[in-house]
Tab-separated table of C-alpha atoms in Angstrom:
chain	number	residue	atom	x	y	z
A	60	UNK	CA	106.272	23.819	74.890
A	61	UNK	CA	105.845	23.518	78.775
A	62	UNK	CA	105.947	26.562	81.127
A	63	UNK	CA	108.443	25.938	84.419
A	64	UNK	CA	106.336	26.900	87.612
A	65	UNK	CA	109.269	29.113	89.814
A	66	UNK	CA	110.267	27.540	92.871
A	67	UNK	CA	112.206	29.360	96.024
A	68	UNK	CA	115.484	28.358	94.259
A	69	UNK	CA	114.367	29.058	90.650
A	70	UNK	CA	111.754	32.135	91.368
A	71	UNK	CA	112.343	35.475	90.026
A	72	UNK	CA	114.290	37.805	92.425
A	73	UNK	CA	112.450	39.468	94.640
A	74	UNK	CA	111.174	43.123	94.037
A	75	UNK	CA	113.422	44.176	97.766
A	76	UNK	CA	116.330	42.491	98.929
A	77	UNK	CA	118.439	43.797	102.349
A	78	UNK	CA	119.990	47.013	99.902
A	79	UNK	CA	117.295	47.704	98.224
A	80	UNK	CA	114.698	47.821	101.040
A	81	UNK	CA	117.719	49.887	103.016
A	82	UNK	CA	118.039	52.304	99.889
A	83	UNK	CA	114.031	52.608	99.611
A	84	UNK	CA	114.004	53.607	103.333
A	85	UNK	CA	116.524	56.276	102.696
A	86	UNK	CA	114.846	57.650	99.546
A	87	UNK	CA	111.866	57.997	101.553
A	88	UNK	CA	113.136	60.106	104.708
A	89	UNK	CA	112.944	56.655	106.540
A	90	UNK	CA	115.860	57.000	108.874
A	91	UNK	CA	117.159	53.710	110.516
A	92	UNK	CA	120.239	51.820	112.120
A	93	UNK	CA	121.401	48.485	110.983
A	94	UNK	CA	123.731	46.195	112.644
A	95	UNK	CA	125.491	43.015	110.599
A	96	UNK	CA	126.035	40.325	112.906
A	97	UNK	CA	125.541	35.797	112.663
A	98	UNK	CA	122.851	34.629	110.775
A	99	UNK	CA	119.759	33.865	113.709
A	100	UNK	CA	117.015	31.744	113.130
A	101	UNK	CA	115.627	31.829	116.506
A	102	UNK	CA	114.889	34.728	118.915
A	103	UNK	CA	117.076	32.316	121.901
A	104	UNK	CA	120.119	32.741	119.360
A	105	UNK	CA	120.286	36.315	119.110
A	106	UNK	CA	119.632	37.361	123.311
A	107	UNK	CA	123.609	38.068	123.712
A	108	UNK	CA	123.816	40.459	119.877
A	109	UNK	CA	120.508	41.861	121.179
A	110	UNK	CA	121.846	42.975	124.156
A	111	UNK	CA	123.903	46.080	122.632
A	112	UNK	CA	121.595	47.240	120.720
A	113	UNK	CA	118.440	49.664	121.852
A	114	UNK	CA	115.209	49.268	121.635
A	115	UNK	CA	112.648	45.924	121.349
A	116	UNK	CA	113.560	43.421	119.670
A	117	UNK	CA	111.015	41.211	117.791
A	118	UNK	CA	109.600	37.578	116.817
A	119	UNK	CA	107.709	36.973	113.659
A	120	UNK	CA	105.287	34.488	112.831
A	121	UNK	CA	104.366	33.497	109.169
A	122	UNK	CA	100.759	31.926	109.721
A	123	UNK	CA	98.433	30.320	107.490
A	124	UNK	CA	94.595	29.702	108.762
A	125	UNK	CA	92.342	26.592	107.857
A	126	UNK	CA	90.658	28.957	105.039
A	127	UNK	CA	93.884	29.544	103.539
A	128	UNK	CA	94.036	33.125	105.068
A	129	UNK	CA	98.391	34.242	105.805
A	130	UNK	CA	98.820	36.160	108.821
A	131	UNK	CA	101.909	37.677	109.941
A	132	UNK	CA	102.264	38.308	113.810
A	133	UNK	CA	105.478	40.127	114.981
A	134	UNK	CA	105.538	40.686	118.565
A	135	UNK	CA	108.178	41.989	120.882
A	136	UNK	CA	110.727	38.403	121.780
A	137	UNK	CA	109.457	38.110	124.738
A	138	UNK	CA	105.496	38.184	124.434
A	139	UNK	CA	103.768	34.786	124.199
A	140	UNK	CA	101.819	34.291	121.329
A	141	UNK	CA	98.728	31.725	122.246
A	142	UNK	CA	98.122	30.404	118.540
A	143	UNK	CA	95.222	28.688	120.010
A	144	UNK	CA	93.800	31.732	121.438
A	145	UNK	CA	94.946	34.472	118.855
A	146	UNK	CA	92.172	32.907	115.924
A	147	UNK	CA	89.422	34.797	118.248
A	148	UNK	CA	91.161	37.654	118.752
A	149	UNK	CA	92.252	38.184	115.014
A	150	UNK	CA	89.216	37.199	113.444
A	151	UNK	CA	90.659	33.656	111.973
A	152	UNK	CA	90.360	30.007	112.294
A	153	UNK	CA	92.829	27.642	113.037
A	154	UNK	CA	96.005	28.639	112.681
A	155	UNK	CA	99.386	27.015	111.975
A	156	UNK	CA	102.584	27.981	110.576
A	157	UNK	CA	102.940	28.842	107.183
A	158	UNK	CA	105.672	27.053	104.932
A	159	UNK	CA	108.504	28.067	103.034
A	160	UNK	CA	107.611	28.263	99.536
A	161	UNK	CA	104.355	30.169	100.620
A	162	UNK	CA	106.512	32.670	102.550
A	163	UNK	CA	108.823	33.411	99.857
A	164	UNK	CA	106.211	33.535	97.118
A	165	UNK	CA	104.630	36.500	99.689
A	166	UNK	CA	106.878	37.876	101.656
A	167	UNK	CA	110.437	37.107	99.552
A	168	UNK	CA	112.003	35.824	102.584
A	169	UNK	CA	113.321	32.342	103.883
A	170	UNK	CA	112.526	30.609	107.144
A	171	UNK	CA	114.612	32.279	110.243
A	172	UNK	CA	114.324	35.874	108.251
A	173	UNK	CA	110.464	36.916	109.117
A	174	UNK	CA	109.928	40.119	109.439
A	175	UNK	CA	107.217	42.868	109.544
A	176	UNK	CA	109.595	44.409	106.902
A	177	UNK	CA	109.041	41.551	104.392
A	178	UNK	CA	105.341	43.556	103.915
A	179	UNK	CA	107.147	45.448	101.020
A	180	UNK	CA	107.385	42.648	98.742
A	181	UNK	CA	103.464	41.951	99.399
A	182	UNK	CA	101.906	44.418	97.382
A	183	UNK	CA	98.992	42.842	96.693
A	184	UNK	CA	98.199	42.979	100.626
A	185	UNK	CA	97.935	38.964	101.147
A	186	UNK	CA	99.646	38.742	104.332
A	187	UNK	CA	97.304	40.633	107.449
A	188	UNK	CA	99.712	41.647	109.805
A	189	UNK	CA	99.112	41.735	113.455
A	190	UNK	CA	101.676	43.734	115.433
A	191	UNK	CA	101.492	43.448	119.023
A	192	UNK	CA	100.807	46.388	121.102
A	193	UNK	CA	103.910	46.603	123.474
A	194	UNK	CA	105.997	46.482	119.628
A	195	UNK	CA	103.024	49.279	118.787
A	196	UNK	CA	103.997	51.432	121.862
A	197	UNK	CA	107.823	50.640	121.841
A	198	UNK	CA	110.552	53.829	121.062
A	199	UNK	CA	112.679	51.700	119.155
A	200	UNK	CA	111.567	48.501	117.465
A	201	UNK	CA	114.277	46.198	115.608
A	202	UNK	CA	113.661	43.557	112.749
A	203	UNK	CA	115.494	41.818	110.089
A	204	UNK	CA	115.833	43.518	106.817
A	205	UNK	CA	114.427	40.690	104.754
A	206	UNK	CA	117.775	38.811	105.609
A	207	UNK	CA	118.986	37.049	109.624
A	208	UNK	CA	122.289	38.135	109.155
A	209	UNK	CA	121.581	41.739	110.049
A	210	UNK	CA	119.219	43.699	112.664
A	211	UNK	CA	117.790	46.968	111.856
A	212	UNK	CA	116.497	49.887	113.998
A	213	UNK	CA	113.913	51.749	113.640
A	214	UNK	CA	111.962	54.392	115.617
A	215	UNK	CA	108.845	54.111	116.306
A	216	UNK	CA	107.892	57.195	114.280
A	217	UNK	CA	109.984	55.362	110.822
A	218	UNK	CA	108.405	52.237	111.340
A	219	UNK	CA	104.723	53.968	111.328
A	220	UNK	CA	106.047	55.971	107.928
A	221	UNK	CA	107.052	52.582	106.626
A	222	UNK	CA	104.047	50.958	107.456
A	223	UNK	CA	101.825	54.399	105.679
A	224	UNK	CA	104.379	54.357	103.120
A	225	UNK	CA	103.627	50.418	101.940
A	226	UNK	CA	99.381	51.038	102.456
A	227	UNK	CA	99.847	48.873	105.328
A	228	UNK	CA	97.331	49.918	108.594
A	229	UNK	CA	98.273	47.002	111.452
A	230	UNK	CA	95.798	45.054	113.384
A	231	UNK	CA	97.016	45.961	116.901
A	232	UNK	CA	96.504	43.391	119.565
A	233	UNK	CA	97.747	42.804	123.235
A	234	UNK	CA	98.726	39.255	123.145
A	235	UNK	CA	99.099	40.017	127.207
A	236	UNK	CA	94.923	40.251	127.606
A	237	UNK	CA	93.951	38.018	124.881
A	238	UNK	CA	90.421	36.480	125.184
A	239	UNK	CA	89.670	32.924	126.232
């Protein structure tokens, strides 16, 4: 008898999809706003659906480092993220984007729906996120809920009890001062 290894199209579903993340925010006081809008893969898509609604919006970066370390960056859409500069900041080598099956088998997401809100289905804490300060310091901070047909809102004060409530603790970094 042989055992089937899962792939992205035959794994088991994930442990949060977009309702059930929404309905574990709401079970836990987490109080947020989400808008349904085009499916985005890229933070240039989005600029004109971004527009009308508040707060900083966000691009995430699935990463995977020479040692086989995943990283997850989100920083506010318009921050440049120096991949060749970050590895000495973070505390990694090389880095380069991570691919799909990787980020589904972590994060239970596809390509174009990264998000810091993905950290959920990582229980086992494989991912090290990086959030970048300005996102950090923002009111309002807006990512995908594990799907890039939808935006949702979050204060900054939810988005910290998300973060306690999954035993997550983000490396904070200003991608504006980053060292040479």
């Amino acid at each position: 008898m042989t055992e089937d290894k899962p792939t992205p199209d035959s794994a088991p579903e994930p442990a949060y999809d977009r309702d059930r993340l929404l309905a574990w925010m709401a079970d836990n006081g987490i109080a947020q706003t989400t808008h349904d809008h085009p499916a985005v893969f890229r933070v240039e898509e989005g600029l004109e659906l971004k527009a009308a609604m508040p707060g900083d919006h966000t691009k995430n970066l699935f990463l995977k480092d020479k040692k086989g370390r995943l990283w997850l960056i989100s920083a506010r859409q318009d921050t440049v993220v120096d991949l060749k500069r970050a590895p000495k900041t973070i505390g990694s080598d090389k880095l380069s984007f991570g691919n799909e099956t990787l980020l589904y088998e972590t994060l239970c997401v596809r390509g174009g729906s990264v998000t810091a809100l993905g950290l959920i289905n990582d229980p086992d804490q494989r991912v090290t996120f990086v959030l970048d300060k300005a996102l950090w310091n923002a009111d309002i901070v807006n990512f995908h809920p594990l799907t890039n047909t939808a935006t949702t809102a979050l204060e900054q004060a939810d988005f910290r009890r998300f973060l306690s409530l999954i035993g997550r603790e983000p490396m904070v970094v200003d991608f504006d001062r980053l060292e040479g």
